[in-house]
Amino acid sequence: MAPLSFTQPDIKYKDSYVEALREGLYLEPVKEKDILLAEKDFYKYIAQRNDLSRPVTLPDGTKVRRVGQLDVWLVDGQKFLGLASLRPELNDSLLKRGGNIGYAVKKGERRKGYGKLILKHALERLEALGLEKVLITCDDDNL
């Protein structure tokens, strides 16, 4: 079995990643059209996630400016386990909800320590980018 490793998003993990999206990777459900795009055209899906010209729609419907982020995936061999989205810059919305680090673990892989591992790696990466302080937010009902 291959050891756990961190990587950039890569098409070789597409099937496992799409499975995670369908399981409910994020607290906010992913739109079916986005899941289908990830399945059909993975590169376009990734480009769309990082397109700074596209606003982010918040749960209340408000649209806010997207900030640059670096996605880092935790994988085990060919299997996607979870991810961190690192945001060195914050907008007003991310100062209230989201912060510098957003991270998620595949639903079937939770409660195995992967979240702690992802967060540790994310903190190290942001420190290497020169951030001395980071903001992480959490919903009250998040275990």
XYZ file of N, CA and C in Angstrom:
429
model
N 0.845 -1.179 0.000
C 0.000 0.000 0.000
C 0.886 1.237 0.000
N 0.561 2.207 -0.855
C 1.336 3.447 -0.941
C 1.118 4.273 0.322
N 2.152 4.994 0.721
C 1.994 5.844 1.903
C 1.119 7.051 1.591
N 0.565 7.645 2.630
C -0.206 8.872 2.481
C 0.711 9.953 1.931
N 0.160 10.794 1.070
C 0.952 11.906 0.549
C 0.038 13.068 0.210
N 0.648 14.240 0.103
C -0.065 15.445 -0.307
C 0.320 15.761 -1.737
N -0.669 16.203 -2.514
C -0.444 16.479 -3.924
C -1.374 17.590 -4.388
N -1.093 18.113 -5.558
C -2.009 19.043 -6.203
C -3.142 18.212 -6.802
N -4.295 18.817 -7.067
C -5.355 18.068 -7.746
C -4.819 17.452 -9.037
N -5.163 16.203 -9.269
C -4.651 15.476 -10.426
C -5.743 14.542 -10.938
N -5.833 14.438 -12.260
C -6.883 13.629 -12.884
C -6.816 12.157 -12.466
N -5.667 11.679 -12.043
C -5.595 10.263 -11.652
C -6.413 9.960 -10.391
N -6.823 11.010 -9.659
C -7.662 10.835 -8.472
C -9.118 11.207 -8.751
N -9.431 11.492 -10.011
C -10.750 12.014 -10.376
C -11.889 11.136 -9.862
N -11.850 9.846 -10.136
C -12.973 8.974 -9.756
C -13.195 8.981 -8.243
N -12.133 8.900 -7.488
C -12.237 8.900 -6.035
C -12.711 10.259 -5.514
N -12.264 11.334 -6.163
C -12.680 12.681 -5.776
C -14.170 12.879 -6.068
N -14.608 12.479 -7.252
C -16.025 12.603 -7.607
C -16.875 11.785 -6.637
N -16.413 10.612 -6.266
C -17.107 9.786 -5.272
C -17.246 10.559 -3.955
N -16.180 11.260 -3.561
C -16.217 12.057 -2.326
C -17.230 13.192 -2.451
N -17.286 13.842 -3.618
C -18.269 14.908 -3.831
C -19.686 14.361 -3.692
N -19.923 13.197 -4.278
C -21.260 12.586 -4.223
C -21.627 12.161 -2.793
N -20.640 11.718 -2.017
C -20.876 11.304 -0.627
C -21.227 12.480 0.268
N -20.778 13.669 -0.105
C -20.969 14.835 0.753
C -19.662 15.269 1.383
N -18.690 15.580 0.556
C -17.380 16.008 1.042
C -17.479 17.271 1.884
N -18.286 18.210 1.414
C -18.419 19.512 2.073
C -19.728 19.587 2.858
N -19.775 20.492 3.835
C -21.010 20.705 4.588
C -22.112 21.213 3.671
N -21.756 22.124 2.754
C -22.716 22.622 1.771
C -22.735 21.633 0.616
N -23.900 21.125 0.232
C -23.942 20.162 -0.878
C -23.383 20.770 -2.170
N -22.654 19.964 -2.922
C -22.115 20.386 -4.209
C -23.225 20.222 -5.237
N -23.366 21.222 -6.100
C -24.404 21.156 -7.132
C -24.110 19.997 -8.081
N -25.170 19.327 -8.493
C -25.039 18.189 -9.392
C -24.319 18.578 -10.678
N -24.584 19.789 -11.184
C -23.921 20.216 -12.430
C -22.407 20.316 -12.238
N -21.963 20.675 -11.033
C -20.522 20.748 -10.766
C -19.917 19.343 -10.669
N -20.654 18.421 -10.070
C -20.170 17.039 -9.989
C -20.063 16.451 -11.397
N -21.068 16.690 -12.213
C -21.038 16.186 -13.590
C -19.886 16.792 -14.379
N -19.596 18.074 -14.152
C -18.461 18.709 -14.827
C -17.153 18.052 -14.390
N -17.004 17.770 -13.090
C -15.789 17.100 -12.598
C -15.634 15.736 -13.254
N -16.732 15.029 -13.463
C -16.688 13.719 -14.116
C -16.338 13.831 -15.597
N -16.966 14.778 -16.269
C -16.860 14.893 -17.727
C -15.590 15.607 -18.177
N -15.252 16.711 -17.499
C -14.100 17.528 -17.896
C -13.384 18.015 -16.639
N -12.577 17.140 -16.077
C -11.912 17.403 -14.802
C -11.077 18.683 -14.845
N -10.347 18.891 -15.943
C -9.489 20.076 -16.042
C -10.309 21.359 -16.047
N -11.435 21.352 -16.714
C -12.316 22.528 -16.723
C -12.880 22.768 -15.319
N -13.243 21.682 -14.636
C -13.755 21.784 -13.274
C -12.721 22.452 -12.364
N -11.479 22.004 -12.434
C -10.415 22.580 -11.597
C -10.187 24.043 -11.971
N -10.152 24.353 -13.261
C -9.976 25.741 -13.706
C -11.116 26.612 -13.183
N -12.326 26.086 -13.208
C -13.488 26.835 -12.726
C -13.384 27.105 -11.231
N -12.887 26.119 -10.465
C -12.720 26.315 -9.006
C -11.758 27.458 -8.700
N -10.805 27.668 -9.601
C -9.767 28.677 -9.355
C -9.925 29.935 -10.201
N -11.061 30.089 -10.864
C -11.320 31.249 -11.712
C -11.695 32.446 -10.835
N -10.763 33.376 -10.685
C -10.984 34.521 -9.799
C -12.043 35.484 -10.323
N -12.416 35.362 -11.604
C -13.436 36.255 -12.149
C -14.846 35.795 -11.766
N -14.974 34.549 -11.297
C -16.280 34.025 -10.877
C -16.500 34.313 -9.398
N -17.601 34.968 -9.050
C -17.867 35.204 -7.628
C -18.268 33.913 -6.926
N -18.165 33.932 -5.623
C -18.622 32.821 -4.796
C -20.016 33.181 -4.302
N -20.941 32.230 -4.384
C -22.288 32.456 -3.868
C -22.379 31.843 -2.478
N -22.641 32.679 -1.498
C -22.752 32.228 -0.111
C -24.087 31.528 0.117
N -24.223 30.781 1.221
C -25.480 30.064 1.494
C -26.715 30.975 1.498
N -26.537 32.252 1.856
C -27.686 33.169 1.871
C -27.965 33.786 0.496
N -27.183 33.390 -0.521
C -27.395 33.898 -1.872
C -26.523 35.083 -2.248
N -25.851 35.669 -1.269
C -24.970 36.802 -1.524
C -23.779 36.353 -2.360
N -23.386 37.191 -3.316
C -22.203 36.892 -4.131
C -21.039 37.752 -3.642
N -19.873 37.118 -3.465
C -18.676 37.825 -3.003
C -17.504 37.499 -3.918
N -16.505 38.357 -3.875
C -15.300 38.183 -4.679
C -14.559 36.915 -4.246
N -14.157 36.139 -5.240
C -13.351 34.932 -4.989
C -11.909 35.368 -4.737
N -11.237 34.742 -3.811
C -9.813 35.018 -3.570
C -8.995 33.832 -4.075
N -7.741 34.088 -4.352
C -6.857 33.019 -4.803
C -6.675 31.979 -3.714
N -6.607 30.742 -4.134
C -6.388 29.670 -3.167
C -5.555 28.575 -3.811
N -4.925 27.812 -2.964
C -4.145 26.662 -3.387
C -4.809 25.435 -2.789
N -5.246 24.514 -3.646
C -5.837 23.269 -3.152
C -4.759 22.212 -3.038
N -4.731 21.549 -1.901
C -3.784 20.466 -1.640
C -4.611 19.254 -1.232
N -4.364 18.124 -1.905
C -5.132 16.914 -1.640
C -4.306 15.907 -0.867
N -4.954 15.246 0.090
C -4.358 14.108 0.788
C -4.831 12.850 0.064
N -3.872 12.017 -0.337
C -4.202 10.801 -1.073
C -3.485 9.608 -0.450
N -4.061 8.440 -0.715
C -3.468 7.163 -0.312
C -3.421 6.312 -1.572
N -2.260 6.244 -2.199
C -2.163 5.570 -3.493
C -2.979 6.335 -4.519
N -3.994 5.699 -5.098
C -4.880 6.333 -6.082
C -6.160 6.869 -5.448
N -6.242 6.825 -4.124
C -7.474 7.162 -3.419
C -7.417 8.558 -2.801
N -8.370 9.405 -3.164
C -8.522 10.732 -2.573
C -9.119 10.578 -1.176
N -8.506 11.227 -0.184
C -8.999 11.149 1.193
C -9.575 12.469 1.695
N -8.977 13.574 1.264
C -9.428 14.873 1.748
C -8.599 15.974 1.137
N -8.918 17.208 1.517
C -8.217 18.343 0.930
C -8.161 19.522 1.879
N -7.262 20.428 1.560
C -7.201 21.734 2.208
C -7.167 22.773 1.107
N -7.921 23.837 1.303
C -7.862 25.006 0.430
C -7.181 26.107 1.229
N -6.018 26.523 0.756
C -5.211 27.515 1.461
C -5.436 28.872 0.819
N -5.820 29.848 1.639
C -6.106 31.192 1.142
C -5.241 32.204 1.888
N -4.117 32.611 1.282
C -3.250 33.583 1.941
C -3.916 34.955 2.121
N -4.851 35.289 1.236
C -5.552 36.581 1.300
C -6.997 36.321 1.699
N -7.558 37.193 2.541
C -8.953 37.053 2.954
C -9.768 38.261 2.509
N -11.035 38.023 2.174
C -11.961 39.124 1.936
C -12.848 39.240 3.177
N -13.782 40.198 3.176
C -14.635 40.410 4.353
C -15.440 39.163 4.709
N -15.914 38.466 3.692
C -16.708 37.266 3.928
C -15.880 36.172 4.609
N -14.654 35.953 4.120
C -13.797 34.910 4.699
C -13.314 35.263 6.097
N -13.324 36.543 6.439
C -12.984 36.935 7.811
C -14.064 36.490 8.798
N -15.295 36.287 8.284
C -16.408 35.852 9.135
C -16.627 34.344 9.060
N -16.432 33.784 7.862
C -16.707 32.357 7.664
C -15.775 31.821 6.588
N -14.902 30.921 6.973
C -13.997 30.315 5.999
C -12.548 30.437 6.405
N -12.078 31.673 6.599
C -10.705 31.882 7.034
C -9.670 31.526 5.987
N -8.433 31.361 6.454
C -7.306 31.059 5.568
C -7.257 29.599 5.141
N -7.905 28.747 5.898
C -7.858 27.314 5.609
C -9.268 26.745 5.620
N -9.613 26.112 4.516
C -10.828 25.314 4.479
C -10.371 23.886 4.265
N -10.897 22.955 5.013
C -10.479 21.568 4.787
C -11.637 20.619 5.000
N -11.551 19.501 4.292
C -12.626 18.511 4.343
C -12.030 17.120 4.149
N -12.692 16.147 4.741
C -12.285 14.749 4.627
C -13.464 13.983 4.032
N -13.148 13.072 3.124
C -14.170 12.225 2.499
C -15.023 11.591 3.593
N -16.326 11.609 3.401
C -17.254 11.171 4.446
C -16.906 9.793 5.022
N -16.596 8.840 4.185
C -16.277 7.488 4.650
C -14.915 7.351 5.314
N -14.132 8.423 5.307
C -12.778 8.387 5.881
C -12.645 9.268 7.127
N -13.744 9.792 7.604
C -13.705 10.693 8.762
C -13.464 9.921 10.057
N -12.978 10.665 11.045
C -12.710 10.140 12.390
C -11.560 9.128 12.393
N -10.610 9.351 11.461
C -9.419 8.502 11.380
C -8.136 9.322 11.538
N -8.275 10.613 11.870
C -7.106 11.462 12.054
C -6.656 12.204 10.805
N -7.353 12.006 9.681
C -6.938 12.669 8.441
C -7.123 14.191 8.506
N -8.178 14.643 9.165
C -8.406 16.077 9.298
C -7.260 16.755 10.035
N -6.816 16.145 11.110
C -5.692 16.683 11.886
C -4.428 16.730 11.025
N -4.192 15.689 10.255
C -3.026 15.623 9.370
C -3.102 16.706 8.287
N -4.286 16.880 7.693
C -4.478 17.901 6.660
C -4.252 19.288 7.250
N -4.814 19.551 8.414
C -4.652 20.859 9.047
C -3.185 21.137 9.372
N -2.475 20.159 9.892
C -1.047 20.340 10.204
C -0.286 20.709 8.935
N -0.537 20.005 7.855
C 0.138 20.290 6.586
C -0.225 21.690 6.086
N -1.503 22.048 6.183
C -1.954 23.367 5.733
C -1.267 24.482 6.516
N -1.159 24.329 7.812
C -0.490 25.339 8.644
C 0.985 25.478 8.255
N 1.637 24.351 8.005
C 3.046 24.392 7.588
C 3.205 25.098 6.245
N 2.297 24.833 5.299
C 2.374 25.464 3.972
C 2.155 26.969 4.076
N 1.187 27.398 4.884
C 0.937 28.834 5.027
C 2.079 29.530 5.755
N 2.674 28.850 6.715
C 3.839 29.414 7.399
C 4.981 29.602 6.398
N 5.170 28.628 5.509
C 6.214 28.720 4.483
C 5.950 29.882 3.521
N 4.683 30.268 3.375
C 4.326 31.408 2.529
C 4.475 32.740 3.268
N 4.847 32.669 4.554
C 5.099 33.888 5.317
C 3.981 34.321 6.239
N 2.909 33.553 6.342
C 1.841 33.931 7.254
C 2.220 33.537 8.674
N 2.155 34.500 9.579
C 2.463 34.228 10.982
C 1.213 33.889 11.779
N 0.055 34.347 11.290
C -1.226 34.060 11.933
C -2.193 33.607 10.851
N -3.068 32.673 11.192
C -4.107 32.241 10.265
C -5.444 32.205 10.999
N -6.498 32.325 10.221
C -7.851 32.245 10.762
C -8.500 30.972 10.235
N -9.062 30.200 11.147
C -9.836 29.016 10.798
C -11.176 29.167 11.490
N -12.255 28.974 10.748
C -13.578 29.055 11.342
C -14.220 27.682 11.307
N -15.235 27.497 12.135
C -15.914 26.198 12.220
C -17.365 26.422 12.579
N -18.262 25.696 11.926
C -19.674 25.744 12.290
C -19.837 25.136 13.674
N -20.801 25.657 14.437
C -21.043 25.168 15.793
C -21.360 23.674 15.851
N -21.995 23.147 14.797
C -22.390 21.739 14.820
C -21.378 20.802 14.167
N -20.201 21.324 13.833
C -19.161 20.503 13.210
C -18.445 19.702 14.300
N -18.513 18.374 14.176
C -17.852 17.510 15.168
C -16.358 17.666 15.132
